[in-house]
Short mmCIF file of C-alpha atoms and ligand atoms in Angstrom, two decimals:
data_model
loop_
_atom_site.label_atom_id
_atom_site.label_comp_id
_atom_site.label_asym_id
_atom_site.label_seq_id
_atom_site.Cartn_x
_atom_site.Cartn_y
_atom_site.Cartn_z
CA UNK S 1 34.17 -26.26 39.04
CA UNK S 2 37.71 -27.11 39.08
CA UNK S 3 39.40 -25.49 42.24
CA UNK S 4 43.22 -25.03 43.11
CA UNK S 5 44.76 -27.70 45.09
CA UNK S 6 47.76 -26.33 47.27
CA UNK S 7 50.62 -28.44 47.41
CA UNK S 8 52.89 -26.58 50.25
CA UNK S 9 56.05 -28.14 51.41
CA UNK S 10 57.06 -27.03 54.98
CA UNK S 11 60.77 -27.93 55.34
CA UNK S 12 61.18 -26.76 58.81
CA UNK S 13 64.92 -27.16 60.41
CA UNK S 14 66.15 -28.84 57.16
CA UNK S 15 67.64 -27.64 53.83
CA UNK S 16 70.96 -26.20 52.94
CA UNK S 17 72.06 -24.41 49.16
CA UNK S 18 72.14 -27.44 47.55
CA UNK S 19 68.31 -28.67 48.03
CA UNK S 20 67.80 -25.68 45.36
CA UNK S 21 68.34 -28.80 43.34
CA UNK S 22 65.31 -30.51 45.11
CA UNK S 23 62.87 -27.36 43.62
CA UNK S 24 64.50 -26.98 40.47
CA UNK S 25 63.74 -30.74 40.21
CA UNK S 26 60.07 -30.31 40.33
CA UNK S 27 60.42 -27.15 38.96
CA UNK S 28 61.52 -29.15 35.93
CA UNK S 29 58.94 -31.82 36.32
CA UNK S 30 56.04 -29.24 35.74
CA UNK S 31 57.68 -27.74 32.90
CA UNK S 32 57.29 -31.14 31.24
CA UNK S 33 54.17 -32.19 32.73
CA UNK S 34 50.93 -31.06 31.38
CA UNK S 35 49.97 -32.24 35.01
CA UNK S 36 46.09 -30.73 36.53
CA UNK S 37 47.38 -27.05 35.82
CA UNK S 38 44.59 -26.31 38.96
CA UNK S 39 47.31 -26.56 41.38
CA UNK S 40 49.66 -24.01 43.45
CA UNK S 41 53.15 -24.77 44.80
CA UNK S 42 54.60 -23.64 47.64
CA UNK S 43 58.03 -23.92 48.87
CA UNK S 44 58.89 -22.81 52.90
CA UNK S 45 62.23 -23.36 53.16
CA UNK S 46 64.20 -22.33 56.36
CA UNK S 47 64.35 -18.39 55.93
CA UNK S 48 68.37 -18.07 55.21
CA UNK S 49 67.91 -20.02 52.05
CA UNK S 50 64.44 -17.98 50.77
CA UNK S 51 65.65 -14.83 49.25
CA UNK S 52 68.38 -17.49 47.04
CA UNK S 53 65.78 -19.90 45.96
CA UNK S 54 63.17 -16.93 45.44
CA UNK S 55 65.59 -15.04 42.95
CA UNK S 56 66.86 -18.49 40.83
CA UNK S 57 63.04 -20.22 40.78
CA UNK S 58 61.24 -17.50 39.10
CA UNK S 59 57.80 -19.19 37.61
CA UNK S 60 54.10 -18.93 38.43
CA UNK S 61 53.76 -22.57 38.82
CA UNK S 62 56.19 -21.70 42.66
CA UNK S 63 55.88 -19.66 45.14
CA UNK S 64 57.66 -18.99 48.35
CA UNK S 65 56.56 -19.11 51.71
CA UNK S 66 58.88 -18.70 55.41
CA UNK S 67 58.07 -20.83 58.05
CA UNK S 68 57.70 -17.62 61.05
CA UNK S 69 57.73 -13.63 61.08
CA UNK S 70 58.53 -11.41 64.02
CA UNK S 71 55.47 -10.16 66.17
CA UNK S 72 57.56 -6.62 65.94
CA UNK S 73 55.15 -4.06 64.04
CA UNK S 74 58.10 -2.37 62.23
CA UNK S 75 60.17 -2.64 59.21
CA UNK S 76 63.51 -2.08 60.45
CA UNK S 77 64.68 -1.47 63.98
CA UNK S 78 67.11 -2.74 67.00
CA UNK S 79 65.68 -6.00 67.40
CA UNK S 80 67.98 -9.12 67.29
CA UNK S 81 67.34 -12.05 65.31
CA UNK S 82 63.70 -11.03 64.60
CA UNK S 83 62.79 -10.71 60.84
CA UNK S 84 60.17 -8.35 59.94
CA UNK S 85 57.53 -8.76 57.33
CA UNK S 86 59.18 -6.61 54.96
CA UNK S 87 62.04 -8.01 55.53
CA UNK S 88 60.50 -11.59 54.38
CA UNK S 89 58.74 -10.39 51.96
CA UNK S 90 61.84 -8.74 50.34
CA UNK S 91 63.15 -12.23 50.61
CA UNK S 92 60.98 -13.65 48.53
CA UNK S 93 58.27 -14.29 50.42
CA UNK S 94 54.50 -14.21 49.71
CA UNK S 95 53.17 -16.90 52.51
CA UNK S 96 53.66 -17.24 56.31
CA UNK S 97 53.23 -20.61 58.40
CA UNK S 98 51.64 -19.12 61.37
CA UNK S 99 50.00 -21.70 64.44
CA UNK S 100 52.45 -24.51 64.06
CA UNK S 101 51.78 -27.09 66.57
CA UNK S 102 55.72 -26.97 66.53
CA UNK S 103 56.23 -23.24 67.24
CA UNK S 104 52.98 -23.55 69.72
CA UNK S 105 55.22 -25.82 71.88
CA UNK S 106 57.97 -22.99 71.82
CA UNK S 107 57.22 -19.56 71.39
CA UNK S 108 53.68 -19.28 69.90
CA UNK S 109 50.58 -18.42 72.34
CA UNK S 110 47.19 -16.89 71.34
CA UNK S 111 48.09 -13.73 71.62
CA UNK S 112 51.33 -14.09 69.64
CA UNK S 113 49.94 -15.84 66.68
CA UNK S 114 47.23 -13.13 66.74
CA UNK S 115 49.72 -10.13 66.43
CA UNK S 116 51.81 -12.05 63.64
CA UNK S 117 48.67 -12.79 61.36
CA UNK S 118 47.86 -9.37 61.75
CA UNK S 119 50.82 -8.11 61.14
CA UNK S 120 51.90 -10.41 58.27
CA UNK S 121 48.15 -9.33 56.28
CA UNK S 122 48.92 -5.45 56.61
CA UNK S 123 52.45 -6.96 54.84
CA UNK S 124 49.97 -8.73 52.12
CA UNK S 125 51.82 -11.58 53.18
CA UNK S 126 48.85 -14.57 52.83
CA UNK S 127 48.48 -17.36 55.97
CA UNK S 128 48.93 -20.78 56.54
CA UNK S 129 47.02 -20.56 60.09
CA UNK S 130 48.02 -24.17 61.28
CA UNK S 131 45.59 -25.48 63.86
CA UNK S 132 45.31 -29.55 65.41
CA UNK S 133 44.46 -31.20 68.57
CA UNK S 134 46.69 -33.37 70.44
CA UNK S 135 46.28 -36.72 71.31
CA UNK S 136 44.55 -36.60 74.49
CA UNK S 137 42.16 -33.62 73.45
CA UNK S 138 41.21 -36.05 70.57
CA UNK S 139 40.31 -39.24 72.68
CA UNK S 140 38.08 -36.87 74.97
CA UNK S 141 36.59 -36.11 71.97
CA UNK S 142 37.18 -32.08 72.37
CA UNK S 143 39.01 -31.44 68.60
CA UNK S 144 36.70 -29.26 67.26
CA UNK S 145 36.46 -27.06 70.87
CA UNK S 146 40.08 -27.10 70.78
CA UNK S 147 40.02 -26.36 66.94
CA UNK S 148 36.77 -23.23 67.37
CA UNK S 149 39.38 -21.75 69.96
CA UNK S 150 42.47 -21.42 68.25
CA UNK S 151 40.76 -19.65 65.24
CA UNK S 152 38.45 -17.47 67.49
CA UNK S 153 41.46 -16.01 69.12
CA UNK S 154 43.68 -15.67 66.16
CA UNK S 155 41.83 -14.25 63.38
CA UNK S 156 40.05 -11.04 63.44
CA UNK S 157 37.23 -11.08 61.96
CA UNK S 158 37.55 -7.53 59.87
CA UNK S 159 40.87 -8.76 58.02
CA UNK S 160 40.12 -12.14 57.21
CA UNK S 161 38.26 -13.10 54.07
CA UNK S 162 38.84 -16.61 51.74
CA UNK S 163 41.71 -15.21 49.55
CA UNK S 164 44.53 -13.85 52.24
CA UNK S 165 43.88 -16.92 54.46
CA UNK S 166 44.82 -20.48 54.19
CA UNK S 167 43.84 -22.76 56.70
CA UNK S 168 45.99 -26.06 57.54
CA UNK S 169 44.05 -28.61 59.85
CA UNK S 170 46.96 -30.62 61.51
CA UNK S 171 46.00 -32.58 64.44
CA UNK S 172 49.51 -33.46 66.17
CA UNK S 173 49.45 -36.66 66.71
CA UNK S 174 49.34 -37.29 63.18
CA UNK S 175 52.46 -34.71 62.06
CA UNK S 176 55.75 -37.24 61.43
CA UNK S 177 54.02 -40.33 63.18
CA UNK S 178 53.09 -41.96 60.13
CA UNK S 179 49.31 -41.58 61.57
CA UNK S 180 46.89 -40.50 59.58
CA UNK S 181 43.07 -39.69 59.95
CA UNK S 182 40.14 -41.98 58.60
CA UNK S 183 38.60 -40.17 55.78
CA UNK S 184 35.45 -40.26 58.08
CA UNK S 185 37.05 -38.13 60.87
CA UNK S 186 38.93 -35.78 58.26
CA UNK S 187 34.88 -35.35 56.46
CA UNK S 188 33.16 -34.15 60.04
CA UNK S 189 36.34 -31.90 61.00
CA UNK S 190 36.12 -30.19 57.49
CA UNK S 191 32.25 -29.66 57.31
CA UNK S 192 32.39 -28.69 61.07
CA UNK S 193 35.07 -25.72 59.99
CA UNK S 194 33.73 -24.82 57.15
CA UNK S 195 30.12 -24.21 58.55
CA UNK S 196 31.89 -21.82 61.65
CA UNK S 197 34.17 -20.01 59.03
CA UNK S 198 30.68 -19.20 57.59
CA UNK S 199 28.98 -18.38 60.45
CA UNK S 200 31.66 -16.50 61.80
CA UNK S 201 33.92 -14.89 59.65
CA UNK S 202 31.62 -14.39 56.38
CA UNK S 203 34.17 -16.90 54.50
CA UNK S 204 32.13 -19.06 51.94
CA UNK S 205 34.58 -21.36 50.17
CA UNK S 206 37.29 -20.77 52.73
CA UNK S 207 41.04 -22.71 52.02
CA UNK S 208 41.44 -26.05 54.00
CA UNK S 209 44.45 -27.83 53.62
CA UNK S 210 45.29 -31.39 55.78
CA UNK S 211 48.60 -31.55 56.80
CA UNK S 212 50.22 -34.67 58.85
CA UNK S 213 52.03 -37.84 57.23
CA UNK S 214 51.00 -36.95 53.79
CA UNK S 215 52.58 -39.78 51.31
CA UNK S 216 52.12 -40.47 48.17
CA UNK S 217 50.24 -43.80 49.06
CA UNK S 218 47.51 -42.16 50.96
CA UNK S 219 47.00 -38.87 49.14
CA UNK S 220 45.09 -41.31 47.12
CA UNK S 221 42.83 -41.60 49.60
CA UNK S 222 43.04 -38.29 50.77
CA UNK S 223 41.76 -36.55 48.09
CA UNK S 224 38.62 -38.12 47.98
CA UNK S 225 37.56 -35.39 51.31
CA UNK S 226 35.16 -32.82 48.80
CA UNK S 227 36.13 -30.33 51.36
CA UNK S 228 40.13 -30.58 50.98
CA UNK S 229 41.94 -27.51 48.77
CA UNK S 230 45.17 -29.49 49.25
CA UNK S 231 48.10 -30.56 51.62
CA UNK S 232 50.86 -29.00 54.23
CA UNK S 233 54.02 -31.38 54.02
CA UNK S 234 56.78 -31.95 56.24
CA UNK S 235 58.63 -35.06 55.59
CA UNK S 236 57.55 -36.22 52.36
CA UNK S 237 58.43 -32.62 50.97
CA UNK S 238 62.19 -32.92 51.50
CA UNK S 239 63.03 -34.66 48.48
CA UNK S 240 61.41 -34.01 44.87
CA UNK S 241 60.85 -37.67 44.36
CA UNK S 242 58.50 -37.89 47.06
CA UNK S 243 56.61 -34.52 46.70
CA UNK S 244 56.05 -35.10 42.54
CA UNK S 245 54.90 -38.27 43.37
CA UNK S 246 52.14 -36.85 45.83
CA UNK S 247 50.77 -34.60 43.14
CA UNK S 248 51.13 -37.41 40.26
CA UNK S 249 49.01 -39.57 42.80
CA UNK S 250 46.55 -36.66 43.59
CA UNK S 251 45.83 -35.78 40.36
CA UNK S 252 45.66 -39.59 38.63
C1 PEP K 301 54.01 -30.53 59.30
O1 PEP K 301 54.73 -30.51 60.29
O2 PEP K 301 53.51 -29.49 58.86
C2 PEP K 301 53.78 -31.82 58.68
C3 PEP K 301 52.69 -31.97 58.01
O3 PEP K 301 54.76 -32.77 58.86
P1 PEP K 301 54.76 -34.28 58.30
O4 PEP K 301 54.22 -34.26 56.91
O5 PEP K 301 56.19 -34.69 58.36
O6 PEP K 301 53.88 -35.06 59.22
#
């Protein structure tokens, strides 16, 4: 069975009006492209420049996604600089980055991350629940403990299922070091989470995406993990050059 494979660029602090340009570029690649058509596209540009790109990139082949949501369980209301899920999803929005190991390191703790998933799934926004280990928690050889936590206290078991969630295994020392995973470590992290999505959450063919120094030299060897739906992209997103030429390589 052919399934989708999720291309999803994560532009964090970059982007201004002019990288439109950048989408309409691959935008324009696909048109002429009778590229794998089992993909999905997902752009998460810094939130000022989502409800612009949403309205002039109109197409199935991309959607939008924004990068964080307010923890605030309310439409509207007196609360500077938060933006609400309607708000977002006004904007153009249909996806939510939620778990960064970025946003971890500023703002995000369990709890937090708990309230926005829940909150951003009453919104029918869909997740991109980003979870790694660091560095150290990986040479004591705790990733998947570290991994089993930050899912058991995020998702809630009643709202979850395999179409609203999306999850991104990032371990942090790989995200813009140029490190990446052997293809053996990548194969025992992806059984391991898909066997405790089973067992715990009912999820049968849940979403995993690998995120962290994804080129378009070693997506080719990437994509030969059964397990992976696809890729989160930082760097290698920022430019159309770079990003078509991860999918050409993927799908070759
Ligand atoms: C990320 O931060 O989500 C990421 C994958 O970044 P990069 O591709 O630059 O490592």
């Amino acid at each position: 069975m052919n399934k989708t494979i999720y291309f999803i660029a994560n532009w964090k602090m970059n982007g201004n009006h002019n990288s439109i340009r950048e989408i309409e570029k691959v935008f324009d690649f696909f048109k002429k492209n009778t590229i794998n058509k089992f993909k999905k596209i997902i752009f998460c540009p810094p939130s000022n420049l989502l409800s612009s790109f949403s309205t002039k990139i109109k197409s199935k082949l991309i959607d939008f996604g924004t990068q964080d949501i307010s923890k605030i369980n309310l439409n509207y209301g007196p609360h500077t600089g938060q933006l609400s899920a309607k708000i977002l999803k006004d904007s153009g929005a249909n996806y939510v980055i939620i778990g960064h190991s970025e946003k971890r390191l500023i703002d995000e703790d369990f709890k937090t991350i708990k309230e926005k998933i829940n909150i951003a799934l009453k919104n029918k926004l869909k997740i991109i629940f980003c979870i790694g280990e660091n560095l150290s928690q990986k040479k004591m050889g705790l990733a998947l403990k570290v991994l089993k936590k930050q899912i058991l206290s995020s998702l809630d078991t009643k709202r979850i299922n395999a179409k609203n969630l999306i999850i991104a295994y990032e371990p942090i020392w790989s995200i813009g070091t140029g490190i990446v995973p052997s293809n053996n470590y990548l194969d025992k992290i992806f059984i391991n989470l898909k066997k405790f999505l089973k067992e715990k959450y009912n999820v049968n063919s849940p979403i995993l995406l690998y995120g962290g120094s994804v080129t378009a030299d070693n997506v080719s060897i990437l994509r030969n993990i059964s397990l992976i739906s696809g890729f989160l992209i930082g760097g290698a997103s920022l430019k159309s050059k770079s990003f078509i030429k991860i999918i050409k390589n993927y799908f070759k």
